[in-house]
XYZ file of N, CA, C and O in Angstrom:
584
model
N 27.991 213.533 240.385
C 27.425 213.980 239.138
C 27.831 213.024 238.022
O 28.989 212.689 237.857
N 26.828 212.551 237.262
C 27.125 211.642 236.164
C 27.191 212.415 234.861
O 26.481 213.389 234.659
N 28.065 211.957 233.988
C 28.178 212.629 232.701
C 27.220 211.997 231.702
O 26.910 210.807 231.774
N 26.764 212.798 230.770
C 25.843 212.344 229.736
C 26.622 211.485 228.744
O 27.725 211.851 228.335
N 26.063 210.321 228.334
C 26.787 209.495 227.361
C 26.889 210.218 226.019
O 26.054 211.056 225.695
N 27.928 209.909 225.243
C 28.076 210.576 223.948
C 26.958 210.147 223.002
O 26.373 209.081 223.183
N 26.669 210.955 221.989
C 25.683 210.533 220.992
C 26.095 209.199 220.378
O 27.292 208.876 220.309
N 25.123 208.428 219.910
C 25.420 207.089 219.397
C 26.395 207.128 218.223
O 27.219 206.229 218.077
N 26.358 208.169 217.374
C 27.293 208.203 216.244
C 28.728 208.330 216.730
O 29.651 207.813 216.095
N 28.947 209.000 217.866
C 30.303 209.082 218.410
C 30.743 207.720 218.941
O 31.902 207.326 218.784
N 29.832 206.993 219.553
C 30.146 205.644 220.051
C 30.462 204.704 218.885
O 31.398 203.917 218.957
N 29.695 204.810 217.799
C 29.972 203.994 216.617
C 31.348 204.331 216.063
O 32.105 203.437 215.685
N 31.693 205.606 216.022
C 33.014 206.015 215.531
C 34.123 205.416 216.389
O 35.177 205.033 215.874
N 33.896 205.326 217.712
C 34.890 204.699 218.591
C 35.100 203.240 218.208
O 36.215 202.730 218.253
N 34.018 202.545 217.837
C 34.085 201.114 217.535
C 34.528 200.860 216.096
O 35.432 200.067 215.843
N 33.877 201.538 215.140
C 34.110 201.267 213.714
C 35.205 202.117 213.114
O 35.656 201.842 212.005
N 35.615 203.142 213.811
C 36.606 204.057 213.256
C 35.911 205.247 212.621
O 34.696 205.249 212.434
N 36.678 206.267 212.276
C 36.079 207.503 211.772
C 35.397 207.350 210.414
O 34.604 208.190 210.025
N 35.689 206.258 209.692
C 35.077 206.053 208.373
C 33.610 205.701 208.428
O 32.898 205.848 207.456
N 33.140 205.234 209.568
C 31.736 204.862 209.704
C 31.459 203.434 209.280
O 32.366 202.652 209.034
N 30.178 203.116 209.203
C 29.745 201.763 208.857
C 29.069 201.788 207.484
O 28.509 202.791 207.066
N 29.122 200.654 206.790
C 28.546 200.613 205.448
C 27.041 200.350 205.467
O 26.343 200.739 204.539
N 26.544 199.696 206.505
C 25.124 199.380 206.582
C 24.631 199.567 208.013
O 25.363 199.327 208.966
N 23.373 200.013 208.125
C 22.773 200.203 209.444
C 21.273 199.994 209.337
O 20.691 200.162 208.265
N 20.661 199.614 210.453
C 19.211 199.509 210.521
C 18.725 200.375 211.675
O 19.439 200.581 212.649
N 17.513 200.893 211.529
C 16.960 201.774 212.547
C 15.491 201.452 212.736
O 14.728 201.419 211.780
N 15.103 201.220 213.973
C 13.693 200.981 214.283
C 13.145 202.047 215.214
O 12.046 201.922 215.718
N 13.902 203.111 215.448
C 13.507 204.115 216.428
C 13.056 205.418 215.773
O 12.078 206.022 216.185
N 13.754 205.883 214.748
C 13.509 207.177 214.092
C 13.905 208.308 215.037
O 14.709 208.108 215.949
N 13.379 209.504 214.826
C 13.706 210.640 215.674
C 15.189 210.939 215.676
O 15.905 210.688 214.705
N 15.678 211.474 216.783
C 17.091 211.852 216.887
C 18.008 210.639 216.817
O 19.106 210.720 216.261
N 17.566 209.504 217.346
C 18.409 208.299 217.264
C 18.597 207.897 215.805
O 19.695 207.538 215.387
N 17.539 207.965 215.011
C 17.667 207.676 213.580
C 18.648 208.613 212.901
O 19.435 208.205 212.042
N 18.605 209.890 213.287
C 19.555 210.856 212.739
C 20.980 210.474 213.122
O 21.895 210.543 212.288
N 21.180 210.071 214.375
C 22.514 209.657 214.819
C 22.986 208.424 214.048
O 24.158 208.325 213.684
N 22.069 207.489 213.803
C 22.432 206.299 213.029
C 22.876 206.712 211.626
O 23.899 206.237 211.124
N 22.142 207.619 210.994
C 22.520 208.050 209.638
C 23.882 208.738 209.646
O 24.641 208.605 208.685
N 24.203 209.459 210.713
C 25.510 210.124 210.798
C 26.639 209.115 210.955
O 27.794 209.415 210.663
N 26.312 207.893 211.399
C 27.312 206.840 211.580
C 27.690 206.169 210.269
O 28.648 205.399 210.222
N 26.933 206.435 209.214
C 27.194 205.782 207.933
C 28.442 206.338 207.252
O 28.698 207.544 207.287
N 29.172 205.455 206.612
C 30.290 205.864 205.763
C 29.717 206.431 204.464
O 28.561 206.161 204.125
N 30.499 207.204 203.728
C 30.033 207.643 202.409
C 29.606 206.425 201.579
O 30.289 205.399 201.559
N 28.432 206.531 200.941
C 27.889 205.414 200.169
C 27.169 204.384 201.016
O 26.651 203.402 200.496
N 27.115 204.597 202.335
C 26.457 203.651 203.222
C 24.943 203.679 203.084
O 24.361 204.615 202.536
N 24.316 202.632 203.582
C 22.864 202.502 203.461
C 22.245 202.203 204.818
O 22.726 201.349 205.560
N 21.167 202.922 205.122
C 20.408 202.713 206.357
C 18.988 202.300 205.977
O 18.354 202.941 205.140
N 18.496 201.231 206.589
C 17.127 200.785 206.388
C 16.343 201.119 207.652
O 16.738 200.751 208.758
N 15.234 201.824 207.469
C 14.376 202.243 208.587
C 13.118 201.390 208.556
O 12.407 201.364 207.552
N 12.855 200.674 209.663
C 11.683 199.804 209.682
C 10.758 200.057 210.869
O 9.831 199.287 211.115
N 10.973 201.117 211.599
C 10.092 201.410 212.725
C 10.272 202.828 213.211
O 11.168 203.551 212.775
N 9.382 203.210 214.120
C 9.419 204.551 214.707
C 9.100 204.448 216.194
O 8.125 204.990 216.686
N 9.943 203.712 216.901
C 9.711 203.473 218.322
C 9.980 204.687 219.198
O 9.793 204.615 220.410
N 10.405 205.788 218.605
C 10.676 206.977 219.410
C 9.394 207.560 219.985
O 9.444 208.411 220.858
N 8.255 207.115 219.500
C 6.980 207.564 220.055
C 5.958 206.444 219.952
O 5.877 205.755 218.940
N 5.207 206.232 221.019
C 4.152 205.221 221.000
C 2.914 205.727 220.267
O 2.187 204.959 219.667
N 2.665 207.013 220.329
C 1.442 207.561 219.769
C 1.474 207.655 218.247
O 0.428 207.738 217.628
N 2.633 207.674 217.638
C 2.777 207.848 216.199
C 2.137 209.154 215.718
O 1.726 209.273 214.572
N 2.010 210.124 216.609
C 1.408 211.403 216.240
C 2.346 212.570 216.493
O 2.032 213.685 216.114
N 3.469 212.323 217.145
C 4.409 213.380 217.475
C 5.403 213.540 216.323
O 6.376 212.816 216.230
N 5.117 214.502 215.432
C 5.890 214.652 214.192
C 7.388 214.773 214.430
O 8.182 214.174 213.711
N 7.786 215.526 215.453
C 9.227 215.724 215.674
C 9.917 214.432 216.089
O 11.110 214.267 215.848
N 9.189 213.501 216.706
C 9.792 212.225 217.082
C 9.767 211.228 215.929
O 10.553 210.293 215.890
N 8.848 211.413 214.993
C 8.774 210.528 213.837
C 9.757 210.939 212.744
O 10.176 210.129 211.941
N 10.097 212.227 212.703
C 11.005 212.728 211.674
C 12.433 212.288 211.966
O 12.833 212.158 213.121
N 13.190 212.057 210.911
C 14.614 211.746 211.032
C 15.373 212.888 210.358
O 15.453 212.934 209.133
N 15.905 213.823 211.144
C 16.637 214.926 210.522
C 17.964 214.434 209.939
O 18.813 213.934 210.654
N 18.087 214.558 208.627
C 19.285 214.082 207.936
C 19.911 215.257 207.194
O 19.221 216.020 206.532
N 21.223 215.392 207.300
C 21.924 216.457 206.591
C 21.837 216.203 205.087
O 22.195 215.121 204.622
N 21.392 217.194 204.344
C 21.269 217.007 202.895
C 22.630 216.717 202.260
O 22.706 215.961 201.292
N 23.719 217.271 202.827
C 25.039 216.986 202.249
C 25.373 215.500 202.350
O 26.098 214.965 201.519
N 24.816 214.824 203.362
C 25.069 213.387 203.517
C 24.503 212.593 202.352
O 25.123 211.638 201.886
N 23.314 212.979 201.894
C 22.722 212.222 200.794
C 23.148 212.748 199.427
O 23.068 212.034 198.448
N 23.645 213.981 199.385
C 24.106 214.529 198.107
C 25.584 214.200 197.883
O 25.947 213.485 196.954
N 26.441 214.714 198.742
C 27.876 214.589 198.520
C 28.459 213.261 198.985
O 29.441 212.793 198.422
N 27.864 212.688 200.018
C 28.369 211.408 200.523
C 27.548 210.236 200.003
O 27.832 209.096 200.335
N 26.544 210.497 199.213
C 25.664 209.515 198.576
C 25.156 208.435 199.540
O 25.053 207.272 199.197
N 24.847 208.863 200.763
C 24.256 207.932 201.725
C 22.817 207.639 201.297
O 22.150 208.491 200.710
N 22.362 206.439 201.589
C 21.020 206.017 201.207
C 20.220 205.706 202.470
O 20.682 204.966 203.337
N 19.028 206.274 202.557
C 18.103 205.968 203.637
C 16.858 205.393 202.978
O 16.232 206.050 202.143
N 16.527 204.144 203.331
C 15.416 203.449 202.684
C 14.478 202.893 203.741
O 14.906 202.360 204.758
N 13.199 202.999 203.489
C 12.210 202.436 204.387
C 11.948 200.974 204.083
O 12.202 200.494 202.977
N 11.441 200.256 205.086
C 11.050 198.850 204.909
C 9.824 198.592 205.764
O 9.801 198.913 206.959
N 8.801 198.020 205.142
C 7.577 197.655 205.848
C 7.258 196.216 205.485
O 6.996 195.902 204.313
N 7.313 195.313 206.456
C 7.202 193.882 206.201
C 5.917 193.510 205.468
O 5.952 192.705 204.526
N 4.779 194.079 205.865
C 3.527 193.715 205.192
C 3.559 194.101 203.716
O 3.061 193.364 202.861
N 4.161 195.230 203.398
C 4.284 195.621 201.989
C 5.212 194.661 201.261
O 4.957 194.277 200.127
N 6.299 194.264 201.912
C 7.236 193.323 201.291
C 6.527 192.016 200.982
O 6.656 191.476 199.888
N 5.739 191.491 201.936
C 4.977 190.261 201.697
C 4.013 190.427 200.530
O 3.827 189.524 199.720
N 3.379 191.592 200.428
C 2.368 191.829 199.392
C 2.969 192.031 198.000
O 2.297 191.782 197.002
N 4.215 192.479 197.927
C 4.790 192.841 196.627
C 5.909 191.910 196.151
O 6.394 192.070 195.032
N 6.310 190.969 196.975
C 7.423 190.085 196.629
C 6.876 188.754 196.122
O 5.927 188.216 196.695
N 7.460 188.207 195.058
C 7.004 186.898 194.563
C 7.041 185.835 195.677
O 7.987 185.804 196.477
N 6.018 185.013 195.723
C 5.871 184.026 196.794
C 7.079 183.099 196.924
O 7.460 182.730 198.031
N 7.696 182.714 195.819
C 8.863 181.840 195.896
C 10.017 182.537 196.626
O 10.721 181.924 197.424
N 10.183 183.825 196.387
C 11.226 184.591 197.078
C 10.903 184.709 198.570
O 11.804 184.622 199.411
N 9.635 184.890 198.907
C 9.222 184.949 200.314
C 9.522 183.621 200.993
O 10.097 183.577 202.090
N 9.145 182.510 200.350
C 9.409 181.176 200.931
C 10.907 180.958 201.142
O 11.328 180.438 202.175
N 11.711 181.359 200.167
C 13.168 181.198 200.285
C 13.704 182.011 201.458
O 14.503 181.505 202.259
N 13.276 183.259 201.580
C 13.753 184.117 202.675
C 13.343 183.564 204.027
O 14.144 183.544 204.972
N 12.105 183.102 204.138
C 11.645 182.531 205.410
C 12.430 181.265 205.735
O 12.846 181.064 206.885
N 12.684 180.440 204.723
C 13.483 179.231 204.939
C 14.887 179.555 205.417
O 15.413 178.907 206.340
N 15.508 180.570 204.813
C 16.852 180.978 205.233
C 16.842 181.509 206.661
O 17.761 181.224 207.441
N 15.798 182.253 207.025
C 15.704 182.772 208.391
C 15.582 181.617 209.388
O 16.246 181.614 210.433
N 14.751 180.631 209.073
C 14.614 179.477 209.966
C 15.928 178.722 210.105
O 16.281 178.267 211.196
N 16.673 178.593 209.016
C 17.975 177.920 209.075
C 18.942 178.679 209.983
O 19.692 178.067 210.752
N 18.944 180.008 209.894
C 19.829 180.811 210.739
C 19.471 180.662 212.216
O 20.347 180.596 213.075
N 18.179 180.587 212.518
C 17.750 180.386 213.906
C 18.129 178.976 214.358
O 18.676 178.784 215.460
N 17.854 177.976 213.519
C 18.155 176.585 213.886
C 19.650 176.371 214.117
O 20.042 175.606 215.000
N 20.489 177.071 213.357
C 21.934 176.906 213.495
C 22.500 177.686 214.681
O 23.648 177.503 215.047
N 21.698 178.587 215.246
C 22.171 179.386 216.369
C 22.809 180.704 215.963
O 23.214 181.492 216.817
N 22.924 180.952 214.661
C 23.503 182.224 214.204
C 22.598 183.377 214.616
O 23.062 184.414 215.061
N 21.288 183.190 214.457
C 20.311 184.157 214.954
C 19.640 183.577 216.182
O 19.376 182.376 216.248
N 19.376 184.437 217.152
C 18.708 183.992 218.367
C 17.430 184.801 218.541
O 17.443 186.023 218.463
N 16.346 184.082 218.743
C 15.068 184.733 218.991
C 14.892 184.810 220.505
O 14.835 183.780 221.178
N 14.853 186.022 221.066
C 14.709 186.120 222.520
C 13.345 185.591 222.968
O 12.354 185.729 222.260
N 13.353 184.965 224.119
C 12.104 184.437 224.657
C 11.265 185.572 225.209
O 11.782 186.527 225.773
N 9.974 185.438 225.038
C 9.059 186.403 225.627
C 8.727 185.998 227.048
O 9.001 184.874 227.476
N 8.153 186.924 227.799
C 7.725 186.632 229.159
C 6.225 186.364 229.116
O 5.436 187.287 228.899
N 5.814 185.100 229.269
C 4.382 184.792 229.209
C 3.624 185.461 230.357
O 4.016 185.372 231.521
N 2.562 186.167 230.002
C 1.702 186.815 230.985
C 0.253 186.547 230.614
O -0.104 186.589 229.436
N -0.564 186.282 231.608
C -1.992 186.085 231.374
C -2.626 187.419 231.004
O -2.115 188.488 231.354
N -3.750 187.373 230.308
C -4.439 188.612 229.916
C -4.751 189.489 231.113
O -4.722 190.710 231.020
N -5.020 188.878 232.258
C -5.334 189.676 233.448
C -4.117 190.440 233.955
O -4.232 191.324 234.791
N -2.927 190.131 233.432
C -1.691 190.840 233.794
C -1.340 191.899 232.744
O -0.184 192.292 232.614
N -2.345 192.385 232.042
C -2.124 193.344 230.963
C -1.364 194.579 231.449
O -0.442 195.054 230.786
N -1.738 195.105 232.610
C -1.070 196.298 233.139
C 0.422 196.027 233.363
O 1.266 196.883 233.077
N 0.756 194.845 233.854
C 2.159 194.482 234.049
C 2.888 194.404 232.700
O 4.039 194.829 232.577
N 2.191 193.887 231.685
C 2.790 193.798 230.350
C 3.101 195.191 229.804
O 4.181 195.427 229.252
N 2.159 196.121 229.972
C 2.376 197.486 229.501
C 3.546 198.122 230.251
O 4.416 198.759 229.648
N 3.598 197.928 231.562
C 4.701 198.487 232.356
C 6.042 197.911 231.902
O 7.046 198.626 231.825
N 6.056 196.633 231.574
C 7.290 195.989 231.117
C 7.759 196.595 229.792
O 8.938 196.895 229.609
N 6.830 196.813 228.872
C 7.178 197.379 227.571
C 7.687 198.807 227.714
O 8.628 199.219 227.040
N 7.076 199.576 228.590
C 7.428 200.984 228.724
C 8.632 201.231 229.617
O 9.133 202.356 229.665
N 9.112 200.212 230.301
C 10.282 200.377 231.168
C 11.523 200.605 230.316
O 11.718 199.941 229.296
N 12.381 201.561 230.701
C 13.613 201.762 229.935
C 14.501 200.524 230.044
O 14.570 199.883 231.079
N 15.106 200.182 228.947
C 16.073 199.071 228.894
C 15.483 197.754 229.369
O 16.123 196.998 230.072
N 14.245 197.461 228.959
C 13.683 196.157 229.329
C 14.388 195.059 228.534
O 14.830 195.268 227.420
N 14.513 193.900 229.148
C 15.282 192.822 228.536
C 14.423 191.818 227.788
O 14.934 191.018 227.032
N 13.139 191.811 228.017
C 12.279 190.833 227.367
C 10.969 191.491 226.982
O 10.621 192.545 227.486
N 10.264 190.863 226.070
C 8.978 191.379 225.644
C 7.877 190.526 226.273
O 8.006 189.309 226.375
N 6.794 191.182 226.665
C 5.691 190.389 227.201
C 5.000 189.609 226.105
O 4.930 190.052 224.956
N 4.542 188.439 226.446
C 3.809 187.579 225.524
C 2.480 187.253 226.200
O 2.457 186.469 227.150
N 1.417 187.903 225.747
C 0.110 187.665 226.358
C -0.422 186.315 225.890
O -0.485 186.027 224.707
N -0.787 185.489 226.855
C -1.299 184.141 226.557
C -2.644 183.945 227.247
O -2.868 184.468 228.357
N -3.541 183.194 226.602
C -4.825 182.921 227.276
C -4.597 182.026 228.488
O -3.623 181.295 228.564
N -5.504 182.111 229.435
C -5.383 181.291 230.659
C -5.419 179.822 230.349
O -6.088 179.333 229.531
């Protein structure tokens, strides 16, 4: 019999200590997003940029992030959304160019690593979908023309 792993906020507490973390990002939403918010220290900030907890984007309970109101009132935790297309549309072009340049420098220096995709022909679409939907997949499919 295998035991269920602890919630992610308990694992974060093991690593960061009981005080929590000052910053976090979440691309999943749902219960995982709630666990991430619980990992924040008082005054901490979480940026939410995705809702991977559901592919359909129609399952309200998986899209919602249940957050304790005391966390945002008494502990002044901040949960903020981020949508890249909106950022591009509302940010001055010079700031966008600077940010993109800094990102390229981080990749070129090796500080950030962009994982390689797995090239698949369009006729391998079913394999690409299976790869994406597999739990704990290590790479993303990259559909390429023949």
